[in-house]
CSV table of C-alpha atoms in Angstrom, one decimal:
chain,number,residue,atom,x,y,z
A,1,UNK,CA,151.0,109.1,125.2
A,2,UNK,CA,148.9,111.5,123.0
A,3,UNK,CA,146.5,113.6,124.0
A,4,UNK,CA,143.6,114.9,122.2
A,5,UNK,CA,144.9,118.3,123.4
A,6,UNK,CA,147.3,117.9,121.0
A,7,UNK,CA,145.7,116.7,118.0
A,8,UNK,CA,143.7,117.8,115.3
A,9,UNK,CA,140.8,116.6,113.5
A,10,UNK,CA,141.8,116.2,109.8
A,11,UNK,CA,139.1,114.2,108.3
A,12,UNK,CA,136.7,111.0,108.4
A,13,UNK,CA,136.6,107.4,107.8
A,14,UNK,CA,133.6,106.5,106.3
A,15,UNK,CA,133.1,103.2,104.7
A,16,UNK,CA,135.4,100.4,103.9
A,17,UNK,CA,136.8,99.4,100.1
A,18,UNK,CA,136.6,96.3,98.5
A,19,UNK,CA,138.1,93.3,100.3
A,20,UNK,CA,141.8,94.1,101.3
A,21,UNK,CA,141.7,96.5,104.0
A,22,UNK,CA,141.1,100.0,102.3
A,23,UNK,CA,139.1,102.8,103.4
A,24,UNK,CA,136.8,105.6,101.8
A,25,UNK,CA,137.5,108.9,104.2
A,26,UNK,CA,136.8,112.5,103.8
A,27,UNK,CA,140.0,114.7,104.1
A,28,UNK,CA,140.6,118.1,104.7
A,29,UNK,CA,144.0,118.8,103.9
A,30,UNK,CA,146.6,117.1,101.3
A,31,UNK,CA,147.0,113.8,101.3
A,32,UNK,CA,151.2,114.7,100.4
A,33,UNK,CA,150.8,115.3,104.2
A,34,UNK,CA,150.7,111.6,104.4
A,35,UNK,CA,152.9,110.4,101.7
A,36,UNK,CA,155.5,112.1,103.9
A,37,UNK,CA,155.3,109.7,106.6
A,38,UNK,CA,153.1,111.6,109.0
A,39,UNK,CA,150.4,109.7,111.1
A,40,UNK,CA,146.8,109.1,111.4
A,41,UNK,CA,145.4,109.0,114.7
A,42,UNK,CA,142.7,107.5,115.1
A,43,UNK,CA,140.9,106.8,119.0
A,44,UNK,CA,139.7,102.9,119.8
A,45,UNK,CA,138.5,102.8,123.6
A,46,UNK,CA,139.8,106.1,124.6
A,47,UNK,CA,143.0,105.7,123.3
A,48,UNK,CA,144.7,107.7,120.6
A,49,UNK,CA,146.2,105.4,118.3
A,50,UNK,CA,149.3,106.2,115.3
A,51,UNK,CA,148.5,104.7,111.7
A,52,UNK,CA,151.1,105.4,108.8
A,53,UNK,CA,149.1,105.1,105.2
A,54,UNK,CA,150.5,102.2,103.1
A,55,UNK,CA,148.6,104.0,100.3
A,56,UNK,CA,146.2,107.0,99.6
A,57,UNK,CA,144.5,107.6,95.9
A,58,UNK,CA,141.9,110.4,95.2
A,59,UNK,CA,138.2,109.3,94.6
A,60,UNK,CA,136.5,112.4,94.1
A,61,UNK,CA,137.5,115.7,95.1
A,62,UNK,CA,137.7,115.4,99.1
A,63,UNK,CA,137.4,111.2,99.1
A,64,UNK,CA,140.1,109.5,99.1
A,65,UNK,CA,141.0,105.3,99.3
A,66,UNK,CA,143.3,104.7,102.5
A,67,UNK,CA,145.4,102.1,102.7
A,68,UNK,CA,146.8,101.7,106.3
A,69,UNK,CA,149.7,99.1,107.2
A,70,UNK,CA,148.9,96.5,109.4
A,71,UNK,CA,145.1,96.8,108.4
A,72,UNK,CA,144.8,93.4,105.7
A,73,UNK,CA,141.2,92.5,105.7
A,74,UNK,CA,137.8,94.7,105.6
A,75,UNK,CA,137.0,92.8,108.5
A,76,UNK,CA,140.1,94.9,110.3
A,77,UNK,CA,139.1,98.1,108.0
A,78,UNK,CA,135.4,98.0,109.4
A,79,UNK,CA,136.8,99.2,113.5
A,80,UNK,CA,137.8,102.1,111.5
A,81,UNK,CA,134.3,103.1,110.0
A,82,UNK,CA,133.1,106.4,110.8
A,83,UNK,CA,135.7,107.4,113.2
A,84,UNK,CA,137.4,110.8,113.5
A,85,UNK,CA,140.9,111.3,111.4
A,86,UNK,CA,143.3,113.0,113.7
A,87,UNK,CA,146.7,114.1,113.8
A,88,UNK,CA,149.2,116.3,115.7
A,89,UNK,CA,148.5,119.6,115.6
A,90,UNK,CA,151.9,121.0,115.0
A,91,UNK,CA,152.7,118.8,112.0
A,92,UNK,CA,149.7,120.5,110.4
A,93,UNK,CA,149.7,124.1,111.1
A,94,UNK,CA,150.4,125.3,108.2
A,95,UNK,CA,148.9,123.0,105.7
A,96,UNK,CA,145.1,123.4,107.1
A,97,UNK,CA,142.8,125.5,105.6
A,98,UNK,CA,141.9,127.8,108.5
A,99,UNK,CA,142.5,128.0,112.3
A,100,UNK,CA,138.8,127.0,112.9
A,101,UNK,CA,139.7,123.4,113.1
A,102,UNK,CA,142.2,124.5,116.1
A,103,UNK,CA,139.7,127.0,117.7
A,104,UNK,CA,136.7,124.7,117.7
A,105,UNK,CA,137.6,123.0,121.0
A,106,UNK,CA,137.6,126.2,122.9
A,107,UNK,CA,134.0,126.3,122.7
A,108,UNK,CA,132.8,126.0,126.1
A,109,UNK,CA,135.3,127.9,127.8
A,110,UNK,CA,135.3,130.4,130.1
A,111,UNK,CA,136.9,133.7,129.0
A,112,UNK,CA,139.1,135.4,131.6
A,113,UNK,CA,140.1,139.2,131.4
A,114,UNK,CA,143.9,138.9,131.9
A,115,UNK,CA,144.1,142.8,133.4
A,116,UNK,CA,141.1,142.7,135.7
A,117,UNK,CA,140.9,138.6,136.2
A,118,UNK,CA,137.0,138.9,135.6
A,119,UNK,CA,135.2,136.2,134.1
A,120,UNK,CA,133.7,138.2,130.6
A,121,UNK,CA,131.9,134.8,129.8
A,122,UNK,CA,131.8,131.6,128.1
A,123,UNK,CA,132.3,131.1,124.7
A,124,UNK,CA,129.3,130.0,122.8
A,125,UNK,CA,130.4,129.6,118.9
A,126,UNK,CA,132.8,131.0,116.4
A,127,UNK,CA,131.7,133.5,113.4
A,128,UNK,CA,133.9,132.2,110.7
A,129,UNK,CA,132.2,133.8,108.1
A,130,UNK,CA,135.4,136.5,107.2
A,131,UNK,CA,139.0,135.7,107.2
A,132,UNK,CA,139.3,136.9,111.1
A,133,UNK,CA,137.4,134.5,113.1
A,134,UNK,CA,135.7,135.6,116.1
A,135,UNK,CA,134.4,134.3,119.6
A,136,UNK,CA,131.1,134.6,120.2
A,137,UNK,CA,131.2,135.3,124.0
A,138,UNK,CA,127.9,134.9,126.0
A,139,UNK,CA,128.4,137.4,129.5
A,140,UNK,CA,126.8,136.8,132.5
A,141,UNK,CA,123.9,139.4,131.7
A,142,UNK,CA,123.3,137.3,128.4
A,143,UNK,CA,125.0,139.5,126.2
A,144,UNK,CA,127.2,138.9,122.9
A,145,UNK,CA,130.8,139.7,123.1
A,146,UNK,CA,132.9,139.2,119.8
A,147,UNK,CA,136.3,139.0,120.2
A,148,UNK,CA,138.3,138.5,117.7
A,149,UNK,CA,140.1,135.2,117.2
A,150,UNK,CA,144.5,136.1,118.0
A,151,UNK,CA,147.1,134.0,119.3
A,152,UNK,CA,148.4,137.4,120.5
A,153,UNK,CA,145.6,137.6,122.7
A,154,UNK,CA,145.9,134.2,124.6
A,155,UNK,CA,148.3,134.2,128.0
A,156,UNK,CA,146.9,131.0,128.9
A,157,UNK,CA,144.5,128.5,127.6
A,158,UNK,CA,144.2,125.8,130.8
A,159,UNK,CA,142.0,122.4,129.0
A,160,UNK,CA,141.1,120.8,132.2
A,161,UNK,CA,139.4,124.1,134.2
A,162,UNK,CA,137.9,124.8,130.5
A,163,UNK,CA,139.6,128.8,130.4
A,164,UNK,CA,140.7,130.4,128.6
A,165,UNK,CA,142.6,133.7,130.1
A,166,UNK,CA,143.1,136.5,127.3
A,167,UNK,CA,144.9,139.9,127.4
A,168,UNK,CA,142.3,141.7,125.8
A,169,UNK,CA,143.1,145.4,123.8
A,170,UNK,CA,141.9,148.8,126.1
A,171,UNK,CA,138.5,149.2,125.3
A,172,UNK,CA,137.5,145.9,123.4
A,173,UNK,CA,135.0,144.9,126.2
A,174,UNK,CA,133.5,148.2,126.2
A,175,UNK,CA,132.6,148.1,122.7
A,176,UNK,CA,130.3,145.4,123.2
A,177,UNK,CA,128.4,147.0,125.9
A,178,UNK,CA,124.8,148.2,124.9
């Protein structure tokens, strides 16, 4: 079964087409990525469900008409309006535009010190406004840690205690402090 852990949101359905089945979405990444055979997911109920496209055309510059197989009517097409687009996160690594749409879940977690195994705080949002993202971390005393945003960093990110426990570089915490 697939988890939401695992996937990646990759755009939105919006609206239904015309009469056979097709869909308007929003996509952010290629829609090649589909004409390869990789899945949609999209969640009915709670559950994460696999679609393969029968068909995807451009309509615009980030709209695109989906075609999904199995999916024959608009009556079937209209479930699909306004849900998330998702797929697995390690088909798409690579081909998204930045590692915000991977980060983004993180917020909300608690930020663990990997060398002391203190709590430096939770992480309130992401500053994506350069090329190296950083965590906004709100500490205990209600002050702003940035951390910058590195694999590297991460020993262990553990989704169902929401933490996230991070061997920090000597002195990074300290450069916060007023």
């Amino acid at each position: 079964m697939i988890t939401k852990e695992e996937t990646v949101i990759i755009g939105k359905f919006q609206k239904t087409h015309a009469l056979k089945g097709e869909l308007n979405a929003i996509l952010n990444i290629d829609p090649e990525f589909f004409e390869e055979g990789n899945p949609i997911i999209v969640e009915f109920d709670g559950i994460l469900v696999p679609f393969f496209t029968n068909s995807i055309r451009p309509k615009g510059t980030t709209s695109f008409l989906i075609k999904l197989d199995g999916v024959e009517s608009e009556e079937q097409a209209s479930s699909f309006v306004n849900k998330e687009i998702r797929t697995i996160k390690n088909l798409v690594r690579d081909l998204i535009e930045s590692d915000e749409e991977f980060i983004e879940p993180i917020v909300g977690f608690s930020v663990i010190d990997d060398s002391s195994g203190e709590n430096v705080g939770t992480i309130d949002d992401l500053d994506t406004s350069t090329s190296n993202i950083l965590l906004i971390v709100v500490s205990g005393e209600d002050q702003l840690i940035y951390i910058p945003y590195s694999e590297d960093f991460i020993v262990e990110l553990d989704e169902k205690k929401r933490t996230i426990r991070m061997k920090l570089p000597d002195g990074l915490l300290d450069i916060n402090k007023k």
